[in-house]
C-alpha angles and dihedrals in degrees: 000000000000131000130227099255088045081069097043094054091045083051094060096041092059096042085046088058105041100040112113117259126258126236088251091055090055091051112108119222102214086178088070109024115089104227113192115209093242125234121323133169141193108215112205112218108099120256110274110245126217115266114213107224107247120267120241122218117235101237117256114260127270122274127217110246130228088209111021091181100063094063120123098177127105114285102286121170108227121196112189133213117299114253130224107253111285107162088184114022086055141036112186135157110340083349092301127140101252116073116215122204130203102208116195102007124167100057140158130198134269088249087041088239104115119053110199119194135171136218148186120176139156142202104269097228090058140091101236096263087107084058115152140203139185142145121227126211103197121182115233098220099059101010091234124147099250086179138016124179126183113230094186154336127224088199099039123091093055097322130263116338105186093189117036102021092216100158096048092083093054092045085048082059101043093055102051072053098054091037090056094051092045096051098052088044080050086048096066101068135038121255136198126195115258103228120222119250129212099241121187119190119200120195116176093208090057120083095199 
């Protein structure tokens, strides 16, 4: 049977435990408390160090060739050194001293899906100085021009000038320009010569 101090003492000990905490009872003593630092580890594989991607090389310019159509490489567009002016010892492009070469034109893709082609033309009463070059990307399946980039332009750079040739040297320039970007855009795919093929067409209403 319990007395009444033996209830008493039960009640305090109940409201002692269940009475809520003060701020000094949540204060930690690090002075007295023994903190382990915790787990740590040494791998032992060496730090991986960063690895710089490789550098490619921008491929060496086109040369003008003796003999063009002995190249077996991939289409390139080569625009050789400018000339001093001779009118008569050398005809270039548009009848400027520089000469440009279109190696390994035509061409057709790896997968047989892109036809190039290059092309220079005048117009035929002329004396070559309108003279004209591009170079044509057509797709095989619908026969359509997917690309088409100027190379030059006999009558850009300020037109025809017959006595002083002034343009020629900026339509020299903006033809190494205009090769360079043809040949990287040429760099991104895989090419194989298109051989030639012996042809004969027969039409009944032509005597020769």
């Amino acid at each position: 049977m319990r007395t009444p101090l033996t209830a008493l003492l039960a009640a305090l000990t109940v409201s002692a435990c269940t009475a809520p905490p003060q701020a000094e009872d949540l204060e930690l003593d690090d002075d007295e408390l023994d903190w382990s630092q915790g787990y740590s580890a040494v791998p032992d594989a060496k730090p991986r160090t960063a690895v710089e991607p490789p550098r490619t090389e921008p491929e060496p310019e086109p040369q003008l060739m003796r003999h063009p159509e002995r190249y077996d490489g991939p289409p390139r567009i080569a625009v050789g050194p400018y000339h001093r002016w001779a009118a008569e010892e050398f005809q270039g492009a548009a009848t400027c001293p520089f000469e440009v070469q279109a190696l390994g034109f035509p061409a057709v893709t790896v997968d047989g899906d892109v036809v190039v082609s290059a092309r220079a033309e005048a117009l035929s009463n002329s004396d070559g100085e309108d003279e004209v070059m591009h170079v044509t990307w057509r797709t095989v399946d619908t026969d359509a021009v997917a690309e088409w980039i100027q190379i030059f332009d006999g009558m850009d750079e300020g037109g025809w000038n017959a006595e002083q040739h002034a343009h020629c040297r900026g339509l020299w320039e903006g033809s190494k320009a205009k090769a360079a970007q043809i040949n990287a855009r040429l760099a991104e795919q895989s090419w194989r010569a298109l051989e030639p093929l012996d042809i004969a067409i027969h039409d009944p209403h032509t005597y020769d």
